[in-house]
mmCIF file of C-alpha atoms and ligand atoms in Angstrom:
data_model
loop_
_atom_site.group_PDB
_atom_site.id
_atom_site.type_symbol
_atom_site.label_atom_id
_atom_site.label_comp_id
_atom_site.label_asym_id
_atom_site.label_seq_id
_atom_site.Cartn_x
_atom_site.Cartn_y
_atom_site.Cartn_z
ATOM 1 C CA MET A 1 -15.322 -4.692 -15.570
ATOM 2 C CA ARG A 2 -13.375 -5.720 -12.482
ATOM 3 C CA ILE A 3 -15.573 -7.057 -9.654
ATOM 4 C CA PRO A 4 -15.445 -4.340 -6.984
ATOM 5 C CA ASP A 5 -14.462 -5.346 -3.454
ATOM 6 C CA TYR A 6 -17.463 -3.382 -2.179
ATOM 7 C CA PRO A 7 -20.633 -3.454 -4.336
ATOM 8 C CA SER A 8 -22.577 -0.281 -5.067
ATOM 9 C CA ALA A 9 -25.349 0.886 -7.374
ATOM 10 C CA ASP A 10 -22.815 3.314 -8.854
ATOM 11 C CA ALA A 11 -20.097 0.692 -9.414
ATOM 12 C CA GLU A 12 -20.306 0.859 -13.205
ATOM 13 C CA LYS A 13 -19.972 4.642 -13.251
ATOM 14 C CA TRP A 14 -17.056 4.549 -10.778
ATOM 15 C CA SER A 15 -15.354 1.977 -12.980
ATOM 16 C CA ALA A 16 -15.958 3.976 -16.152
ATOM 17 C CA VAL A 17 -14.360 7.045 -14.569
ATOM 18 C CA ASP A 18 -11.379 4.964 -13.431
ATOM 19 C CA GLU A 19 -10.990 3.627 -16.964
ATOM 20 C CA TYR A 20 -11.119 7.159 -18.372
ATOM 21 C CA PHE A 21 -8.542 8.442 -15.848
ATOM 22 C CA SER A 22 -6.317 5.383 -16.390
ATOM 23 C CA HIS A 23 -6.187 5.820 -20.158
ATOM 24 C CA LEU A 24 -5.486 9.515 -19.818
ATOM 25 C CA LEU A 25 -3.086 9.708 -16.876
ATOM 26 C CA ALA A 26 -1.997 6.239 -15.772
ATOM 27 C CA PRO A 27 -1.720 4.127 -18.933
ATOM 28 C CA ALA A 28 -0.600 0.556 -18.362
ATOM 29 C CA ASP A 29 2.790 -0.413 -19.732
ATOM 30 C CA ALA A 30 3.594 -3.964 -20.806
ATOM 31 C CA GLY A 31 5.102 -4.871 -17.410
ATOM 32 C CA LEU A 32 2.088 -3.722 -15.403
ATOM 33 C CA GLU A 33 -0.375 -5.329 -17.818
ATOM 34 C CA ALA A 34 1.540 -8.632 -17.769
ATOM 35 C CA ALA A 35 1.610 -8.578 -13.954
ATOM 36 C CA LEU A 36 -2.187 -8.348 -13.718
ATOM 37 C CA GLN A 37 -2.560 -11.157 -16.253
ATOM 38 C CA ALA A 38 -0.040 -13.370 -14.440
ATOM 39 C CA ASN A 39 -1.785 -12.691 -11.117
ATOM 40 C CA ALA A 40 -5.148 -13.722 -12.569
ATOM 41 C CA ARG A 41 -3.624 -16.862 -14.142
ATOM 42 C CA ALA A 42 -2.082 -17.811 -10.794
ATOM 43 C CA GLY A 43 -5.415 -17.266 -9.018
ATOM 44 C CA LEU A 44 -4.190 -14.442 -6.769
ATOM 45 C CA PRO A 45 -6.975 -12.355 -5.197
ATOM 46 C CA ALA A 46 -7.618 -9.247 -7.337
ATOM 47 C CA HIS A 47 -6.827 -6.854 -4.503
ATOM 48 C CA ASP A 48 -4.224 -4.856 -6.402
ATOM 49 C CA VAL A 49 -4.467 -1.085 -6.311
ATOM 50 C CA SER A 50 -6.148 0.434 -9.377
ATOM 51 C CA ALA A 51 -3.989 2.074 -12.035
ATOM 52 C CA PRO A 52 -4.793 5.644 -10.879
ATOM 53 C CA GLN A 53 -3.983 4.570 -7.306
ATOM 54 C CA GLY A 54 -0.707 3.008 -8.439
ATOM 55 C CA LYS A 55 0.084 6.275 -10.176
ATOM 56 C CA MET A 56 -0.788 8.165 -6.987
ATOM 57 C CA LEU A 57 1.744 6.085 -5.024
ATOM 58 C CA ALA A 58 4.314 6.757 -7.746
ATOM 59 C CA LEU A 59 3.610 10.500 -7.532
ATOM 60 C CA PHE A 60 3.992 10.464 -3.739
ATOM 61 C CA ILE A 61 7.436 8.937 -4.247
ATOM 62 C CA ARG A 62 8.340 11.619 -6.780
ATOM 63 C CA MET A 63 6.916 14.480 -4.664
ATOM 64 C CA GLN A 64 8.948 13.356 -1.728
ATOM 65 C CA GLN A 65 11.977 12.290 -3.774
ATOM 66 C CA ALA A 66 11.863 9.068 -1.778
ATOM 67 C CA LYS A 67 14.915 6.860 -2.239
ATOM 68 C CA ARG A 68 14.094 4.011 0.156
ATOM 69 C CA VAL A 69 10.547 2.652 0.077
ATOM 70 C CA LEU A 70 8.999 -0.118 2.176
ATOM 71 C CA GLU A 71 5.868 -1.999 1.148
ATOM 72 C CA ILE A 72 4.112 -4.302 3.610
ATOM 73 C CA GLY A 73 2.040 -6.711 1.470
ATOM 74 C CA THR A 74 3.408 -7.403 -2.035
ATOM 75 C CA LEU A 75 0.614 -9.633 -3.375
ATOM 76 C CA GLY A 76 1.586 -10.040 -7.068
ATOM 77 C CA GLY A 77 3.771 -6.949 -7.176
ATOM 78 C CA TYR A 78 1.474 -4.622 -9.134
ATOM 79 C CA SER A 79 1.771 -1.663 -6.727
ATOM 80 C CA THR A 80 5.434 -2.613 -6.264
ATOM 81 C CA ILE A 81 6.082 -2.070 -9.978
ATOM 82 C CA TRP A 82 4.264 1.301 -9.979
ATOM 83 C CA MET A 83 6.374 2.497 -7.049
ATOM 84 C CA ALA A 84 9.653 1.009 -8.324
ATOM 85 C CA ARG A 85 9.240 2.847 -11.634
ATOM 86 C CA ALA A 86 9.066 6.157 -9.744
ATOM 87 C CA LEU A 87 12.296 5.653 -7.786
ATOM 88 C CA PRO A 88 15.338 7.745 -8.657
ATOM 89 C CA ALA A 89 18.574 6.093 -9.802
ATOM 90 C CA GLY A 90 20.009 4.122 -6.891
ATOM 91 C CA GLY A 91 16.599 3.946 -5.179
ATOM 92 C CA GLN A 92 15.499 0.827 -3.333
ATOM 93 C CA LEU A 93 12.131 -0.760 -2.570
ATOM 94 C CA ILE A 94 11.758 -3.562 -0.050
ATOM 95 C CA SER A 95 8.444 -5.399 -0.209
ATOM 96 C CA ILE A 96 7.281 -8.017 2.304
ATOM 97 C CA GLU A 97 4.953 -10.873 1.366
ATOM 98 C CA ALA A 98 3.738 -13.567 3.768
ATOM 99 C CA GLU A 99 2.423 -15.985 1.157
ATOM 100 C CA PRO A 100 5.289 -17.758 -0.723
ATOM 101 C CA ARG A 101 3.051 -18.475 -3.735
ATOM 102 C CA HIS A 102 2.210 -14.776 -4.074
ATOM 103 C CA ALA A 103 5.853 -13.805 -3.641
ATOM 104 C CA GLU A 104 6.913 -16.227 -6.366
ATOM 105 C CA VAL A 105 4.468 -14.653 -8.832
ATOM 106 C CA ALA A 106 5.525 -11.173 -7.704
ATOM 107 C CA VAL A 107 9.246 -11.812 -8.181
ATOM 108 C CA LYS A 108 8.579 -12.957 -11.776
ATOM 109 C CA ASN A 109 6.334 -9.949 -12.454
ATOM 110 C CA ILE A 110 8.948 -7.566 -11.042
ATOM 111 C CA ALA A 111 11.689 -9.133 -13.186
ATOM 112 C CA ASN A 112 9.474 -9.036 -16.275
ATOM 113 C CA ALA A 113 8.790 -5.330 -15.623
ATOM 114 C CA GLY A 114 12.549 -4.700 -15.538
ATOM 115 C CA VAL A 115 12.755 -3.336 -11.965
ATOM 116 C CA SER A 116 14.476 -6.253 -10.174
ATOM 117 C CA ASP A 117 17.593 -4.122 -9.797
ATOM 118 C CA ARG A 118 15.817 -1.890 -7.256
ATOM 119 C CA VAL A 119 13.273 -4.260 -5.643
ATOM 120 C CA GLU A 120 13.806 -6.898 -2.952
ATOM 121 C CA VAL A 121 10.896 -9.151 -2.026
ATOM 122 C CA HIS A 122 11.239 -10.607 1.477
ATOM 123 C CA VAL A 123 9.090 -13.680 2.046
ATOM 124 C CA GLY A 124 7.683 -14.161 5.518
ATOM 125 C CA ALA A 125 5.231 -12.780 8.032
ATOM 126 C CA ALA A 126 5.808 -9.022 8.119
ATOM 127 C CA LEU A 127 6.134 -9.060 11.910
ATOM 128 C CA ASP A 128 9.085 -11.474 11.517
ATOM 129 C CA VAL A 129 10.701 -9.600 8.632
ATOM 130 C CA LEU A 130 10.306 -6.003 9.886
ATOM 131 C CA PRO A 131 12.767 -6.402 12.808
ATOM 132 C CA THR A 132 15.467 -7.503 10.303
ATOM 133 C CA LEU A 133 15.261 -4.367 8.128
ATOM 134 C CA LYS A 134 17.700 -1.492 8.147
ATOM 135 C CA ALA A 135 16.121 1.903 8.956
ATOM 136 C CA PRO A 136 15.120 4.410 7.758
ATOM 137 C CA PHE A 137 12.641 4.410 4.888
ATOM 138 C CA ASP A 138 11.348 7.586 3.210
ATOM 139 C CA LEU A 139 7.924 6.167 2.336
ATOM 140 C CA ILE A 140 6.104 3.168 3.802
ATOM 141 C CA PHE A 141 3.017 1.636 2.166
ATOM 142 C CA ILE A 142 0.954 -0.617 4.441
ATOM 143 C CA ASP A 143 -1.287 -2.971 2.444
ATOM 144 C CA ALA A 144 -1.262 -6.409 4.094
ATOM 145 C CA ASP A 145 -3.545 -8.133 6.637
ATOM 146 C CA LYS A 146 -5.447 -5.205 8.127
ATOM 147 C CA LYS A 147 -5.868 -6.764 11.558
ATOM 148 C CA ASN A 148 -2.133 -6.244 12.119
ATOM 149 C CA ASN A 149 -2.182 -2.575 11.054
ATOM 150 C CA PRO A 150 -1.564 -1.371 14.633
ATOM 151 C CA HIS A 151 1.652 -3.457 14.759
ATOM 152 C CA TYR A 152 2.662 -2.331 11.280
ATOM 153 C CA LEU A 153 2.256 1.276 12.386
ATOM 154 C CA GLN A 154 4.588 0.709 15.348
ATOM 155 C CA TRP A 155 7.186 -0.803 13.028
ATOM 156 C CA ALA A 156 6.702 1.940 10.451
ATOM 157 C CA LEU A 157 7.483 4.493 13.160
ATOM 158 C CA ARG A 158 10.605 2.600 14.234
ATOM 159 C CA LEU A 159 11.766 2.488 10.610
ATOM 160 C CA SER A 160 11.048 6.200 9.937
ATOM 161 C CA HIS A 161 12.876 9.518 10.021
ATOM 162 C CA THR A 162 11.377 12.987 10.305
ATOM 163 C CA GLY A 163 9.639 13.468 6.952
ATOM 164 C CA THR A 164 8.814 9.810 6.304
ATOM 165 C CA VAL A 165 5.418 9.353 4.668
ATOM 166 C CA ILE A 166 3.229 6.462 5.818
ATOM 167 C CA ILE A 167 0.323 5.389 3.595
ATOM 168 C CA ALA A 168 -2.216 2.679 4.453
ATOM 169 C CA ASP A 169 -4.622 1.122 1.938
ATOM 170 C CA ASN A 170 -8.196 -0.064 2.530
ATOM 171 C CA ILE A 171 -9.131 2.055 5.490
ATOM 172 C CA VAL A 172 -12.786 2.619 4.501
ATOM 173 C CA ARG A 173 -13.838 -0.923 3.540
ATOM 174 C CA GLY A 174 -17.191 -0.039 1.960
ATOM 175 C CA GLY A 175 -17.973 2.348 4.830
ATOM 176 C CA ALA A 176 -17.509 -0.312 7.522
ATOM 177 C CA VAL A 177 -14.765 1.754 9.188
ATOM 178 C CA ALA A 178 -17.391 4.078 10.698
ATOM 179 C CA ASP A 179 -18.930 1.171 12.646
ATOM 180 C CA ALA A 180 -17.346 1.205 16.098
ATOM 181 C CA ASP A 181 -19.101 -2.092 16.944
ATOM 182 C CA SER A 182 -17.970 -3.991 13.849
ATOM 183 C CA ALA A 183 -17.119 -7.648 14.519
ATOM 184 C CA ASP A 184 -14.784 -7.676 11.489
ATOM 185 C CA PRO A 185 -11.169 -7.958 12.756
ATOM 186 C CA ASN A 186 -10.004 -6.006 9.677
ATOM 187 C CA VAL A 187 -12.241 -3.089 10.629
ATOM 188 C CA ALA A 188 -11.060 -3.307 14.239
ATOM 189 C CA GLY A 189 -7.432 -3.293 13.027
ATOM 190 C CA VAL A 190 -7.995 -0.248 10.841
ATOM 191 C CA ARG A 191 -9.860 1.625 13.591
ATOM 192 C CA GLU A 192 -7.130 0.957 16.149
ATOM 193 C CA PHE A 193 -4.507 1.991 13.561
ATOM 194 C CA LEU A 194 -6.359 5.274 12.945
ATOM 195 C CA ARG A 195 -6.738 5.904 16.670
ATOM 196 C CA MET A 196 -3.003 5.379 17.192
ATOM 197 C CA VAL A 197 -2.174 7.656 14.263
ATOM 198 C CA ALA A 198 -4.494 10.362 15.587
ATOM 199 C CA GLU A 199 -3.074 10.364 19.080
ATOM 200 C CA ASN A 200 0.623 10.112 18.151
ATOM 201 C CA PRO A 201 2.232 13.559 18.438
ATOM 202 C CA ARG A 202 4.976 12.431 15.998
ATOM 203 C CA LEU A 203 2.392 12.102 13.195
ATOM 204 C CA ASP A 204 0.323 14.545 11.165
ATOM 205 C CA ALA A 205 -2.314 12.661 9.201
ATOM 206 C CA THR A 206 -5.548 12.465 7.274
ATOM 207 C CA ALA A 207 -7.776 9.812 5.693
ATOM 208 C CA ILE A 208 -9.366 10.040 2.262
ATOM 209 C CA GLN A 209 -12.273 8.033 0.848
ATOM 210 C CA THR A 210 -11.997 6.755 -2.708
ATOM 211 C CA THR A 211 -14.400 5.279 -5.233
ATOM 212 C CA GLY A 212 -13.413 3.522 -8.434
ATOM 213 C CA GLU A 213 -13.114 0.083 -9.960
ATOM 214 C CA LYS A 214 -12.428 -1.419 -6.513
ATOM 215 C CA GLY A 215 -15.616 0.078 -5.085
ATOM 216 C CA TRP A 216 -15.653 2.331 -2.023
ATOM 217 C CA ASP A 217 -12.459 2.377 0.022
ATOM 218 C CA GLY A 218 -9.692 4.794 0.926
ATOM 219 C CA PHE A 219 -6.206 5.652 2.104
ATOM 220 C CA ALA A 220 -4.779 6.978 5.345
ATOM 221 C CA MET A 221 -1.690 9.124 5.004
ATOM 222 C CA ALA A 222 0.631 10.420 7.656
ATOM 223 C CA VAL A 223 3.906 12.271 7.803
ATOM 224 C CA VAL A 224 6.404 11.851 10.619
ATOM 225 C CA ILE A 225 6.937 15.367 11.965
ATOM 226 C CA ALA A 226 9.207 14.713 14.934
ATOM 227 C CA GLU A 227 11.968 12.457 16.163
ATOM 228 C CA PRO A 228 11.020 9.902 18.804
ATOM 229 C CA PRO A 229 11.258 11.173 22.380
ATOM 230 C CA HIS A 230 14.762 10.766 23.817
ATOM 231 C CA ILE A 231 14.956 7.879 26.236
ATOM 232 C CA SER A 232 17.691 8.310 28.848
HETATM 233 C C1 DHB B 301 -8.626 -6.570 0.467
HETATM 234 C C2 DHB B 301 -7.285 -6.298 0.642
HETATM 235 C C3 DHB B 301 -6.697 -5.249 -0.055
HETATM 236 O O1 DHB B 301 -5.386 -4.908 0.130
HETATM 237 C C4 DHB B 301 -7.439 -4.488 -0.931
HETATM 238 O O2 DHB B 301 -6.815 -3.455 -1.552
HETATM 239 C C5 DHB B 301 -8.775 -4.751 -1.122
HETATM 240 C C6 DHB B 301 -9.393 -5.807 -0.415
HETATM 241 C C7 DHB B 301 -9.260 -7.676 1.227
HETATM 242 O O3 DHB B 301 -8.523 -8.458 1.847
HETATM 243 O O4 DHB B 301 -10.479 -7.797 1.179
HETATM 244 MG MG1 MG B 302 -5.050 -2.955 -0.579
#
């Protein structure tokens, strides 16, 4: 069993359900399986999305018929491969990774999974890379250092069009998100991100708690419902 990020008395049951769902609905292919093994061999932190979560991201791409996808935080490319597999012909995924060692593993995993033709990994701090990207993206997945989530949201909005879907991982953090006085900068980053999402009239959003092999966490999801105000 994978060690959950957030321990719980029910961890084994949550994991068993994830395993059941994965086998049934999100079976690993050789590329995904090899990526997890390569990540473990390289000593990358096991913070990849679970298989059912990877499948959820893939389904979002299909539901929306997204052609251009942006991922902030590649890690070893596991979620990248799930999303790349869901892209239509001619689709493109740009993924940003700050840690060169992670990016190197990811690029190999992405090539091994046969999706290099539609994936670009940009190595560098996301706040340096984001200003260099061509807008717009149809779906943006935020899954990097959570303390910068407020900045990533601002960039996601700049790189969006009406209809763009913005998803953020790890917004529950074992329940810590409900603690307004948390000293954890990740919690503070997520809370400020959620506050900004809630008060932005261009966004319609919700947040969903999840349990599973990673423990207790969740996703925020927003859709851009309006163009930015005209500045004259
Ligand atoms: C952490 C980061 C993640 O992106 C994740 O999915 C789980 C945990 C972390 O840094 O603790
Ligand atoms: Mg994550």
